XYZ file of C-alpha atoms in Angstrom:
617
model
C -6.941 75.718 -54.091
C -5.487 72.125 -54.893
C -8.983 71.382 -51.962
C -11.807 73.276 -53.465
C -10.828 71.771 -57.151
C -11.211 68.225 -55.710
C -14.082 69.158 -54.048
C -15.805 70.395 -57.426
C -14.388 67.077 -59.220
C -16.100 65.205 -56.486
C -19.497 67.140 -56.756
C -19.313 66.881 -60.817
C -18.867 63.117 -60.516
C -21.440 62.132 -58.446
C -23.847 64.578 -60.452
C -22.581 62.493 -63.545
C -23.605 59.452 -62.013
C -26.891 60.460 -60.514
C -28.136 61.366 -64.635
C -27.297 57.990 -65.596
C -29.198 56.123 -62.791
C -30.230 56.721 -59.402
C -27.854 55.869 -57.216
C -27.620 54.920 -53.554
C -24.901 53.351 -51.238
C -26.602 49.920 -51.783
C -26.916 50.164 -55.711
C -28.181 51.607 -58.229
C -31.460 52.216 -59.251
C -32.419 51.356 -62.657
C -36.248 51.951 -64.547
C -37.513 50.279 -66.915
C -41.070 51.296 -69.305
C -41.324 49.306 -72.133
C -43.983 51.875 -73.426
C -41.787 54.422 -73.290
C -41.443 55.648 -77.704
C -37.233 55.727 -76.921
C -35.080 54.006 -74.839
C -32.935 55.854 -72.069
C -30.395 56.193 -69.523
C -32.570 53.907 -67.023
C -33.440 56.981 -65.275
C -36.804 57.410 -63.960
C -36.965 60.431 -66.015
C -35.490 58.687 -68.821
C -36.019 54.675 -68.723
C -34.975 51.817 -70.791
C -37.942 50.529 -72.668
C -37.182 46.797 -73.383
C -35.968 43.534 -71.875
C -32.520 43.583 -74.303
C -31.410 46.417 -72.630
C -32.082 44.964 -69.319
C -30.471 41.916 -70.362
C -26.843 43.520 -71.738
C -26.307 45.340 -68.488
C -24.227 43.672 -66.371
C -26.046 44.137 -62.780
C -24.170 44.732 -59.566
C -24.920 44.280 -55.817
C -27.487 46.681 -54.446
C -28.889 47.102 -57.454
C -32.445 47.321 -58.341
C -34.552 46.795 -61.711
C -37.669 48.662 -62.114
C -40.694 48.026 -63.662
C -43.784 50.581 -64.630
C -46.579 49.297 -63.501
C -49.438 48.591 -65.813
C -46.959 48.048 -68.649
C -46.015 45.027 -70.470
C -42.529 43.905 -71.619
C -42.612 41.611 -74.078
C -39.932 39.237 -74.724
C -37.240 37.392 -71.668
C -35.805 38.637 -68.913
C -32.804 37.558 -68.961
C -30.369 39.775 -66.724
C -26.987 38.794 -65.859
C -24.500 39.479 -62.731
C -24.646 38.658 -58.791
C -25.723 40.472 -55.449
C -24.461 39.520 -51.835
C -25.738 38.564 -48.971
C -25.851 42.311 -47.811
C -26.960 43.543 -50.789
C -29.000 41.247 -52.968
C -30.058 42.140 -56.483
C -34.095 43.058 -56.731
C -36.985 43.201 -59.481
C -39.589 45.360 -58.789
C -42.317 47.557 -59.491
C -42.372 51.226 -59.767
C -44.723 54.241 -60.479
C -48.595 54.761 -59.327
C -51.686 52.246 -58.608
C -51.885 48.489 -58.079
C -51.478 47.107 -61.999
C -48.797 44.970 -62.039
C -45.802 45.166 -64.272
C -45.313 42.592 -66.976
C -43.194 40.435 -68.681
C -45.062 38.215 -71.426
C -42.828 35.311 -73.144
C -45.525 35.216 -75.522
C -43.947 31.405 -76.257
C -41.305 32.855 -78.309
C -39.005 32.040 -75.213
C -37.912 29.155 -73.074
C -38.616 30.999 -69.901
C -39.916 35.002 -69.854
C -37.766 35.299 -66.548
C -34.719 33.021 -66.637
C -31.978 33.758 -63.516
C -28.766 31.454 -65.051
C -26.019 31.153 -62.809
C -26.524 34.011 -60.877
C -27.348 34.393 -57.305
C -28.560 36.842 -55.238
C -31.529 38.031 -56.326
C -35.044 39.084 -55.292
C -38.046 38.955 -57.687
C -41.452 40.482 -56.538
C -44.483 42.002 -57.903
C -44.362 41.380 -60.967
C -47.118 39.549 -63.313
C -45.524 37.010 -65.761
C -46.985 34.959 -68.495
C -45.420 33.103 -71.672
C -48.134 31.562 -73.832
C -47.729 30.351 -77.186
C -49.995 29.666 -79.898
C -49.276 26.210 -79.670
C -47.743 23.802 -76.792
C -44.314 23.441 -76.198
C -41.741 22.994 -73.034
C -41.585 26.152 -71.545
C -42.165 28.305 -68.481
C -43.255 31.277 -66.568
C -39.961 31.847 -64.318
C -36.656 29.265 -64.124
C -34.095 30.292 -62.393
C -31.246 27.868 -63.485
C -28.291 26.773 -61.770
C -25.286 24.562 -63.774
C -22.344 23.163 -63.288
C -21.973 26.148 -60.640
C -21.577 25.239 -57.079
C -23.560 26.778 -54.693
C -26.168 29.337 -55.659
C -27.674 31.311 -52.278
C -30.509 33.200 -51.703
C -33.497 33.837 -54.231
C -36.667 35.102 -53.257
C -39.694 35.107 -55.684
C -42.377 37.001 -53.964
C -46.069 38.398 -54.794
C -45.707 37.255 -58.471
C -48.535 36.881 -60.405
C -47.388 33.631 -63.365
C -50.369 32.454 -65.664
C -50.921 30.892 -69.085
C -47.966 29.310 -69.293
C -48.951 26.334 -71.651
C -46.005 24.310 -71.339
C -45.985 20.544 -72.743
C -46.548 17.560 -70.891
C -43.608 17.420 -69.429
C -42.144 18.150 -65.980
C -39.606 20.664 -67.629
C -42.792 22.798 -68.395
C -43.374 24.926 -65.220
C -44.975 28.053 -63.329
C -42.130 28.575 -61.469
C -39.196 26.045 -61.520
C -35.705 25.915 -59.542
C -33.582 23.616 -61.305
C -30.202 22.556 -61.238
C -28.497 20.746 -64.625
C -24.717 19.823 -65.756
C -22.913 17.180 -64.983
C -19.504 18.259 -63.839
C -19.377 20.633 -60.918
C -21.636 19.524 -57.971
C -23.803 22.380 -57.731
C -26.982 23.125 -55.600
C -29.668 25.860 -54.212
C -29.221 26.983 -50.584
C -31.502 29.377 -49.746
C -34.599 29.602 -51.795
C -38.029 30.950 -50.838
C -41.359 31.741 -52.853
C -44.318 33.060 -51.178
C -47.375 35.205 -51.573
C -47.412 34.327 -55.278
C -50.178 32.791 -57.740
C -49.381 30.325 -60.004
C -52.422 29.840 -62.045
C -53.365 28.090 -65.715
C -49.769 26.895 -66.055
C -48.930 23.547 -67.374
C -47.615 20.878 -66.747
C -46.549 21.572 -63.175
C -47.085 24.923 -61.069
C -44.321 25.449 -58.480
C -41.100 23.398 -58.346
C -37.437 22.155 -57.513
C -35.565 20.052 -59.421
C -31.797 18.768 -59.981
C -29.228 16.000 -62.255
C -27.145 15.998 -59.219
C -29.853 12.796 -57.589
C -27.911 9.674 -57.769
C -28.137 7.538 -54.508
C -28.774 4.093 -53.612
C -32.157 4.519 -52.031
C -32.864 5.532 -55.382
C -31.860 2.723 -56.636
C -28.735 4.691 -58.752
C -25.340 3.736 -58.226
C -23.315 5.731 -60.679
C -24.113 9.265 -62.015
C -23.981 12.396 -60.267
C -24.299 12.395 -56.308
C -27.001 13.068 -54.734
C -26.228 16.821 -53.612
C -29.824 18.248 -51.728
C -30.858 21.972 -52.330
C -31.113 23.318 -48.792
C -33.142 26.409 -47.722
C -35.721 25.616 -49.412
C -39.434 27.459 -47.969
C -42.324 27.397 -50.001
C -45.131 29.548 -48.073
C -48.479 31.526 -48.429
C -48.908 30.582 -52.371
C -52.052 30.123 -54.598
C -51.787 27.484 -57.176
C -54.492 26.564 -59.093
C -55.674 25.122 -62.553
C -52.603 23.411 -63.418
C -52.286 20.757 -66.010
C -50.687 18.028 -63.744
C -48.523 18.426 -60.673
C -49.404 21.431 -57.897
C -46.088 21.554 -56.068
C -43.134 19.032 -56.143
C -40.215 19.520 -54.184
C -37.109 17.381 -55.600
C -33.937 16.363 -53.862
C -33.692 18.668 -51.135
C -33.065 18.783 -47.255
C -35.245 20.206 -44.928
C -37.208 21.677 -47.431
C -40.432 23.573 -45.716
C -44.096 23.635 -47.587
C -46.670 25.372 -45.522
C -49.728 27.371 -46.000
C -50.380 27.193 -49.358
C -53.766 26.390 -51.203
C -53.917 23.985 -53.821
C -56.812 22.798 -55.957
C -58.011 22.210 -59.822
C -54.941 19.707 -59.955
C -54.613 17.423 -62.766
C -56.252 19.714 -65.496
C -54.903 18.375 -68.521
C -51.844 16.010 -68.283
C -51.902 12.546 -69.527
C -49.315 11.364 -66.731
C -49.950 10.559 -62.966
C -50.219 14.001 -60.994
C -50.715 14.730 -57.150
C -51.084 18.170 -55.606
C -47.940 18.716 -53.325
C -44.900 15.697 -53.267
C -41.516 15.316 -52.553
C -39.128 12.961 -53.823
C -35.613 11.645 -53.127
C -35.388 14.057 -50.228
C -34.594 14.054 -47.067
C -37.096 15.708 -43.961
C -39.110 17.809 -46.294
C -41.897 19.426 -44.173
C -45.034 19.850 -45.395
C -48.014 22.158 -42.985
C -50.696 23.853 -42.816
C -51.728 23.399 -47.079
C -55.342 23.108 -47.972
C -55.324 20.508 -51.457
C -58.707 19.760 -53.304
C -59.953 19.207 -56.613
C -57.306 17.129 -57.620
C -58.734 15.351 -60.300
C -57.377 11.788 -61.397
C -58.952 11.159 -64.866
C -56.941 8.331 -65.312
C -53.898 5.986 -64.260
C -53.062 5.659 -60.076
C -52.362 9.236 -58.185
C -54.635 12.331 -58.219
C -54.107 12.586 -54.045
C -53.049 15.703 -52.334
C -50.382 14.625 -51.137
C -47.415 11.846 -52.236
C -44.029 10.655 -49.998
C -42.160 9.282 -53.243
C -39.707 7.392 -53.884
C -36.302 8.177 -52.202
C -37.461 9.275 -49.258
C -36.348 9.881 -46.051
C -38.221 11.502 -42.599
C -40.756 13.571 -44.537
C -43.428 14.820 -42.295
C -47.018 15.771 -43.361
C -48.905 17.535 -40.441
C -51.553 19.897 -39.989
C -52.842 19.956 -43.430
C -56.526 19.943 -44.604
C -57.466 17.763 -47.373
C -60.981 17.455 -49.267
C -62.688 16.415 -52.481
C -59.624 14.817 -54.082
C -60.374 11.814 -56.519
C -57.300 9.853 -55.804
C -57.266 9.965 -51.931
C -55.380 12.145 -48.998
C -51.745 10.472 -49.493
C -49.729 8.013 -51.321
C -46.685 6.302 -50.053
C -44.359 5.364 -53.491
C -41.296 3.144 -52.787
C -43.009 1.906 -55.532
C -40.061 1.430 -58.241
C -37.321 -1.286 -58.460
C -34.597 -0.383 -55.928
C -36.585 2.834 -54.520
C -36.891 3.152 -50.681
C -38.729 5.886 -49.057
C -39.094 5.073 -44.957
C -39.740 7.171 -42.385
C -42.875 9.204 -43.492
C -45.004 10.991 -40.743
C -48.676 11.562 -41.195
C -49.995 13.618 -37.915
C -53.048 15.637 -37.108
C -54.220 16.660 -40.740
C -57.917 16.042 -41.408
C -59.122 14.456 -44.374
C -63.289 14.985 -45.877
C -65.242 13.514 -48.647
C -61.427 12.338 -50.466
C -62.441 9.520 -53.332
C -60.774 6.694 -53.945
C -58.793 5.408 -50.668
C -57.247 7.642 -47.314
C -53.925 6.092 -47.920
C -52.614 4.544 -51.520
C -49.977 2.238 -50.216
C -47.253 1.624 -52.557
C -44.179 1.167 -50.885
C -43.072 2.234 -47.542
C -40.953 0.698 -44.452
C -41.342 2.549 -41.175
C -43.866 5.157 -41.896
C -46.549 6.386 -38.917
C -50.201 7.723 -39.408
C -51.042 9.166 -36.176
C -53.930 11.830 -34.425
C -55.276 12.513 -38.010
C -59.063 13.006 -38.262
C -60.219 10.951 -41.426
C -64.141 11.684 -42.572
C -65.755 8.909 -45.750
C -69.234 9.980 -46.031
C -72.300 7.911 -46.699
C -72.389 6.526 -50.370
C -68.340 6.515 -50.861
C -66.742 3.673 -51.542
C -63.575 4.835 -50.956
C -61.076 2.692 -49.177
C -59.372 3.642 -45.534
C -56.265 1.768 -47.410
C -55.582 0.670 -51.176
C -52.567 -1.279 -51.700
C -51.326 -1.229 -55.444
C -48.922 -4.824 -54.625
C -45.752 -3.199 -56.181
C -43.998 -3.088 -52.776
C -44.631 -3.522 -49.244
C -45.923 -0.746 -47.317
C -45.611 -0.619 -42.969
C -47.432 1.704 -41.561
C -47.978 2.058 -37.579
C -51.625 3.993 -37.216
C -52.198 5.448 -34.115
C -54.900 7.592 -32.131
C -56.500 8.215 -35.598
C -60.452 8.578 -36.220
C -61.642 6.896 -38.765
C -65.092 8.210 -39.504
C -66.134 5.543 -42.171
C -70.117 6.043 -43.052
C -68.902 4.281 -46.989
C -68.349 0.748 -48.194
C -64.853 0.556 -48.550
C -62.059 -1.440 -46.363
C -58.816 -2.219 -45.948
C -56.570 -3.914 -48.317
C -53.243 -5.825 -46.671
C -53.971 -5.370 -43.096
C -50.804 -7.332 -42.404
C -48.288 -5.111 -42.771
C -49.753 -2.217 -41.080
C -49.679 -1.880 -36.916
C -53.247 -0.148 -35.392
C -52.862 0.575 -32.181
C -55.729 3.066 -30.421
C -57.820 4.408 -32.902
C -61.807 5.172 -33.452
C -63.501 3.014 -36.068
C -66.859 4.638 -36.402
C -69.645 4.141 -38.817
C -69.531 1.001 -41.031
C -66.934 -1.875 -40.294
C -66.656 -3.655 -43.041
C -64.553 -7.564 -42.760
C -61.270 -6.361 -43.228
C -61.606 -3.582 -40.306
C -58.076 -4.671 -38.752
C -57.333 -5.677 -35.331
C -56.569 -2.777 -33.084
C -55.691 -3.688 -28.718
C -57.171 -0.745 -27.743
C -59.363 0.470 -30.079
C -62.382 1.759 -29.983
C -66.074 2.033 -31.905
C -67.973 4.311 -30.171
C -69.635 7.782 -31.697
C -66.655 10.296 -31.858
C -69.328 13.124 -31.342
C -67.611 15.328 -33.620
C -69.099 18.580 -33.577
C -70.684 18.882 -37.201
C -69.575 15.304 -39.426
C -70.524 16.294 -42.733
C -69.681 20.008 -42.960
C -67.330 21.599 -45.040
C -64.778 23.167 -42.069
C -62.337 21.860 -39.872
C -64.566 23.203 -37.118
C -66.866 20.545 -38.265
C -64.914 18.092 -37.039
C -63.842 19.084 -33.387
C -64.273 16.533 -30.827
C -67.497 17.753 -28.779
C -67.897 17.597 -24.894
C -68.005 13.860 -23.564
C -66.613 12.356 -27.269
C -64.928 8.675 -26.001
C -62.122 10.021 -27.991
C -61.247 12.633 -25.011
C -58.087 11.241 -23.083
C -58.243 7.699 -24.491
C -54.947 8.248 -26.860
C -52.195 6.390 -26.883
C -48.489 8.419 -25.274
C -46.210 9.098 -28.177
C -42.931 10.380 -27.273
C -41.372 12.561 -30.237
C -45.269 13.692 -31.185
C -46.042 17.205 -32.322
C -46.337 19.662 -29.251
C -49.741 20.364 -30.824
C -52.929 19.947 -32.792
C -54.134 21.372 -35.830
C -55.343 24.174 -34.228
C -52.820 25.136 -32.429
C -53.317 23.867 -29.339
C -50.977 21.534 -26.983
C -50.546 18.045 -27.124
C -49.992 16.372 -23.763
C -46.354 14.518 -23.267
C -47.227 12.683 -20.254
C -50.866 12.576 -20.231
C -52.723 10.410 -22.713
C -54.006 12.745 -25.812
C -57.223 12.506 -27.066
C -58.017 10.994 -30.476
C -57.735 12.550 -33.747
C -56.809 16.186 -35.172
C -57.743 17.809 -32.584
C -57.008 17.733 -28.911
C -59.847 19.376 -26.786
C -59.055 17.881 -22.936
C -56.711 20.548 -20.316
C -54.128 18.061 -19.115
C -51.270 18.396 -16.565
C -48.700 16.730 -17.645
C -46.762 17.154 -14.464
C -49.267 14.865 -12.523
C -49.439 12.645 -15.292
C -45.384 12.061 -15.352
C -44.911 8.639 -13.920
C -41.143 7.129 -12.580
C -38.758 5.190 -15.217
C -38.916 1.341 -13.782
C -35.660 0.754 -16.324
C -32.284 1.410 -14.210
C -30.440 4.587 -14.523
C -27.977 4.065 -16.903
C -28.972 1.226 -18.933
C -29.587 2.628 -22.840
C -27.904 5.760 -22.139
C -26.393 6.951 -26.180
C -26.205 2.597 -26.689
C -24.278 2.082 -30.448
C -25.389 -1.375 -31.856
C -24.253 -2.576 -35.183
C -23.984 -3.829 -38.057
C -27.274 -6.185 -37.854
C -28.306 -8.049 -36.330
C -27.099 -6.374 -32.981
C -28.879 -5.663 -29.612
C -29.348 -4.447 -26.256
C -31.600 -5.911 -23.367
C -32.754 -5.159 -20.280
C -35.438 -7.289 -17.669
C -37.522 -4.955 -15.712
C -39.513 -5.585 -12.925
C -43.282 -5.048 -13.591
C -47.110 -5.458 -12.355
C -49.488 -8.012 -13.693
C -52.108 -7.042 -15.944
C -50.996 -3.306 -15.767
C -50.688 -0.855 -19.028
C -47.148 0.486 -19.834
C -45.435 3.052 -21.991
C -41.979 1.909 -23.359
C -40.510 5.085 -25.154
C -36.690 6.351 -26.098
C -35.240 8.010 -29.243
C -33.276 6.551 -32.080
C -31.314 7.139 -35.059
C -29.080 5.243 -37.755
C -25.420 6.035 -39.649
C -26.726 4.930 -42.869
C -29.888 4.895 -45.078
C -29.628 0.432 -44.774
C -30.298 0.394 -41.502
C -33.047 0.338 -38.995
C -33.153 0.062 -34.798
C -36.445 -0.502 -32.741
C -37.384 -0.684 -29.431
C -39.689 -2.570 -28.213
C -40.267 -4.936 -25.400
C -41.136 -9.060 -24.978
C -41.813 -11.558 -22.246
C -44.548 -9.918 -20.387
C -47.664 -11.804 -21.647
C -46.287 -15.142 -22.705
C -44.584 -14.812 -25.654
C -45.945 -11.850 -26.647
C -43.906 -8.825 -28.364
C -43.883 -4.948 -29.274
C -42.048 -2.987 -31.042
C -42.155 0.905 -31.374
C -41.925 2.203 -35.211
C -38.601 1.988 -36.704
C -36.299 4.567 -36.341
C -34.575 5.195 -40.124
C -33.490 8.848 -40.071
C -29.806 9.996 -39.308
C -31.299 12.453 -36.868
C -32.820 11.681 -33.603
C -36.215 11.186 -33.714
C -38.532 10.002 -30.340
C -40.773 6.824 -30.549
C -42.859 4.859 -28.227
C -45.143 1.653 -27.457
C -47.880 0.478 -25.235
C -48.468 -2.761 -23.805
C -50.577 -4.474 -21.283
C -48.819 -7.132 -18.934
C -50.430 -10.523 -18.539
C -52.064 -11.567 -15.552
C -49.447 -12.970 -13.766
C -46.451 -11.311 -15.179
C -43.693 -10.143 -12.904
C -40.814 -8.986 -15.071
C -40.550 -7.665 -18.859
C -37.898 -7.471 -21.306
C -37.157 -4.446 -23.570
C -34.554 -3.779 -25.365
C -33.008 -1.688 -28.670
C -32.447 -4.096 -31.753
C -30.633 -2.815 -34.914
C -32.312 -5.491 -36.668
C -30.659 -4.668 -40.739
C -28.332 -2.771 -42.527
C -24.810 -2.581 -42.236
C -24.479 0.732 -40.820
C -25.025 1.544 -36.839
C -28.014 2.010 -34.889
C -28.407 4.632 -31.856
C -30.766 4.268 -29.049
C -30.866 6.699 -25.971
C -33.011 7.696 -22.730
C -35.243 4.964 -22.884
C -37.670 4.882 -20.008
C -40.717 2.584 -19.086
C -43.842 3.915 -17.289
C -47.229 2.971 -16.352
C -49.307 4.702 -18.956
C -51.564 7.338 -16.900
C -54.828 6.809 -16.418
């Protein structure tokens, strides 16, 4: 008896709970239809029918708030409480057809979806606006983090945000991740937003940003520490018409940014604007984005893209860049006590950008390498602009420069070329390059408006005439291999077969020597004479890395034409990164020295597997 009463207790609860909400072992179900004339249980059969309600139920994990699609909620969503890993907390739609539901700020509200100190949560598929009838600071969706620790896993997918007219300020966003307070070290670890459109927002469309920034390399010694938001993946979003910036990723680590489309940048804003950046971060990664249309009405950006200050081992690859008035990409160590080193620029392609390729304004170690750069006839736009506010050292290698315009290079000095096609117009300032070359790329359609346009076509001078560097991408914008051994063809896009195997040549430096060699503080190094053949091409390569942001190593080699000397790019990250040099022996040289050199900071430079090879032929 005492069984088949507990049974029926058991049966009448979960029949109690099933009325309330719909229930399942991961959560409970709860609907939302703001047209609805009452509001309910959150039942499908009987839903709440505004955003207050939403927002005064404490939410669990598993749980999962649903929308009717085609119907607007006015007001903010504001919802409190926390998922889990196993069970994150979800937005949604519900109900019949493709409209979208959505929430409308209607500028009455900060944000129309704010996510404060919570964590755990999924937003998708919902359509979000929050204009006002005049401009202030506000935006589409923040999701807020302070003084809380570590916040984990959000995931803002196929949203629709628009007219969100924000103010001129870089608090005014489409979609913003921020972090504020000032006590508790607090950061996001695990964020992602993709499939979305971000559309006639102001000032900036899709963002991170954080008070916890303070660091030497930019330039702050006292404040709160620089903590990065990790996780961070930015993919597969639309952003367009936005008042000033496109995307800006701020202190983070290992942030990714890849295959999004950017363009009508710079709509509005009176400030300087570019369409995807990062600053003070470290190894963002940013792929496979299409920028153009950034406009640059006024001041010194308008590029697509920006390594700004604070900076360290961002990479820019694979990207396609056209029509932007301020250039492909600016290099900003360009405030007092800002550093930003280590930037990679590899096989993106640039067409018909204004202005200048490259706006140098402040970098130390950064390389430009197998990128395909087209300046049409009638442009005066400059291969590189240098704005004087700090030095910038570039390397450029294996590039084509397709230069039909009138415009040069400013500060040739600082910059290493080393193997790359100058075709077209050569104005005075054209640099000195050892093993460059002029000759007709014979790109398959210069002037058209596709990457295809630009593929190298059969018998180009740029086939197999690259330079080796070790640590390169392990392919092209397409898609397709990069040699290792082999020499690579010139520009974005590799079109020779190679075997690298034949190509592999034998290490003339002893086995041993530079094996994991620790040199430091600066000035510290490590030689080695090797015995070599007269007027014969080599390839010095190895892989560094440094204990502290101060400090740099090379290597590089000396004594084998006189007094000459080479030096691979600096390494300057605190990971391992590969690097490499080519040289040409004099005519009656016999031996070489190379060597690793931490040459400043006060920190420790790494060098390791170093190996010296006749280049291939």
């Amino acid at each position: 008896m005492r069984l088949k009463i507990a049974l029926a207790f058991v049966v009448l609860l979960l029949a109690s709970a099933l009325t309330s909400a719909n229930a399942s072992a991961a959560g409970t179900s709860y609907y939302v239809d703001c047209s609805a004339a009452s509001g309910g249980s959150g039942t499908q059969a009987s839903p709440w029918n505004s955003l207050a309600t939403v927002n005064a139920h404490g939410f669990a994990a598993g749980d999962r708030v649903l929308f009717a699609r085609g119907v607007t909620c006015a007001g903010q969503l504001k919802p409190s409480g926390s998922g889990t890993a196993a069970a994150p907390i979800t937005v949604d739609a519900y109900g019949a057809g493709s409209s979208r539901p959505v929430v409308a700020g209607g500028g009455t509200v900060y944000a129309a979806i704010h996510l404060y100190n919570v964590q755990y949560w999924e937003i998708r598929g919902l359509e979000v606006t929050n204009q006002g009838a005049a401009v202030a600071e506000r935006n589409g969706i923040l999701v807020e983090l302070a003084d809380f620790g570590t916040g984990s896993h959000y995931v803002v997918d196929n949203v629709y945000v628009h007219d969100v007219n924000g103010g001129d300020t870089k608090n005014s966003n489409g979609i913003q991740f921020r972090v504020s307070g000032t006590t508790t070290p607090t950061h996001f670890n695990g964020v992602t937003v993709e499939n979305s459109e971000i559309y006639r927002v102001d000032r900036e469309g899709l963002t991170t940003s954080s008070s916890w920034g303070c660091r030497a390399i930019y330039a702050c010694t006292s404040g709160p520490v620089w903590t990065a938001n990790t996780g961070i993946v930015f993919r597969n979003n639309r952003i367009h018409d936005i008042g000033g910036d496109g995307i800006v990723l701020r202190i983070g680590a290992d942030a990714v940014v890849e295959h999004n489309t950017a363009y009508d940048i710079w709509m509005r804003s009176a400030g300087n604007n570019a369409g995807i950046w990062t600053i003070n971060s470290d190894r963002t990664l940013v792929q496979y984005n299409e920028v153009y249309r950034v406009r640059r009405p006024c001041c010194n950006d308008g590029m697509a893209f920006d390594s700004d200050g604070g900076n360290r081992g961002v990479i820019f690859q694979y990207n396609f860049s056209h029509d932007n008035e301020g250039g492909f990409v600016l290099f900003c160590g360009c405030s007092s006590g800002w550093s930003t080193s280590g930037t990679i620029v590899r096989y993106n392609l640039s067409i018909n950008d204004k202005s200048r390729i490259l706006y140098a304004a402040g970098e130390s170690a950064a390389q430009i390498y197998g990128n395909t750069f087209y300046i049409p006839s009638g442009s005066s736009t400059k291969v590189i602009e240098d704005n004087g506010s700090a030095s910038t050292k570039a390397t450029w290698t294996n590039n084509v420069i397709y230069n039909l315009g009138t415009g040069g290079y400013d500060q040739v000095a600082n910059h290493v070329f080393r193997g790359n096609l100058y075709y077209g117009n050569h104005p005075s300032s054209e640099p000195a390059d050892p093993y460059k070359s002029i000759a007709n790329p014979l790109l398959a359609a210069p002037g058209s408006s596709t990457p295809d346009g630009y593929k190298l076509g059969p018998g180009s001078p740029a086939l197999r005439t690259g330079l080796n560097l070790v640590g390169s991408s392990p392919t092209d914008y397409f898609g397709g291999p990069v040699p290792a051994a082999c020499r690579p063809d010139v520009g974005f896009h590799q079109r020779s077969t190679f075997d690298d195997t034949a190509c592999a040549g034998t290490n003339l430096i002893p086995a041993g020597v530079f094996e994991s060699v620790k040199l430091g503080p600066a000035p510290a190094s490590a030689e080695q004479v090797v015995t070599v053949q007269p007027s014969t091409t080599y390839v010095l390569s190895g892989w560094g890395r440094v204990s502290a942001y101060d400090t740099e190593i090379v290597i590089g080699a000396k004594a084998f034409n006189g007094t000459s000397e080479v030096r691979a790019p600096s390494f300057v990250n605190t990971t391992w990164r590969g690097g490499s040099v080519t040289f040409t022996t004099g005519p009656s040289a016999t031996t070489a020295k190379v060597y690793c050199f931490t040459r400043a900071g006060a920190g420790f430079g790494y060098c390791d597997d170093l190996s010296l090879t006749r280049q291939s032929p």
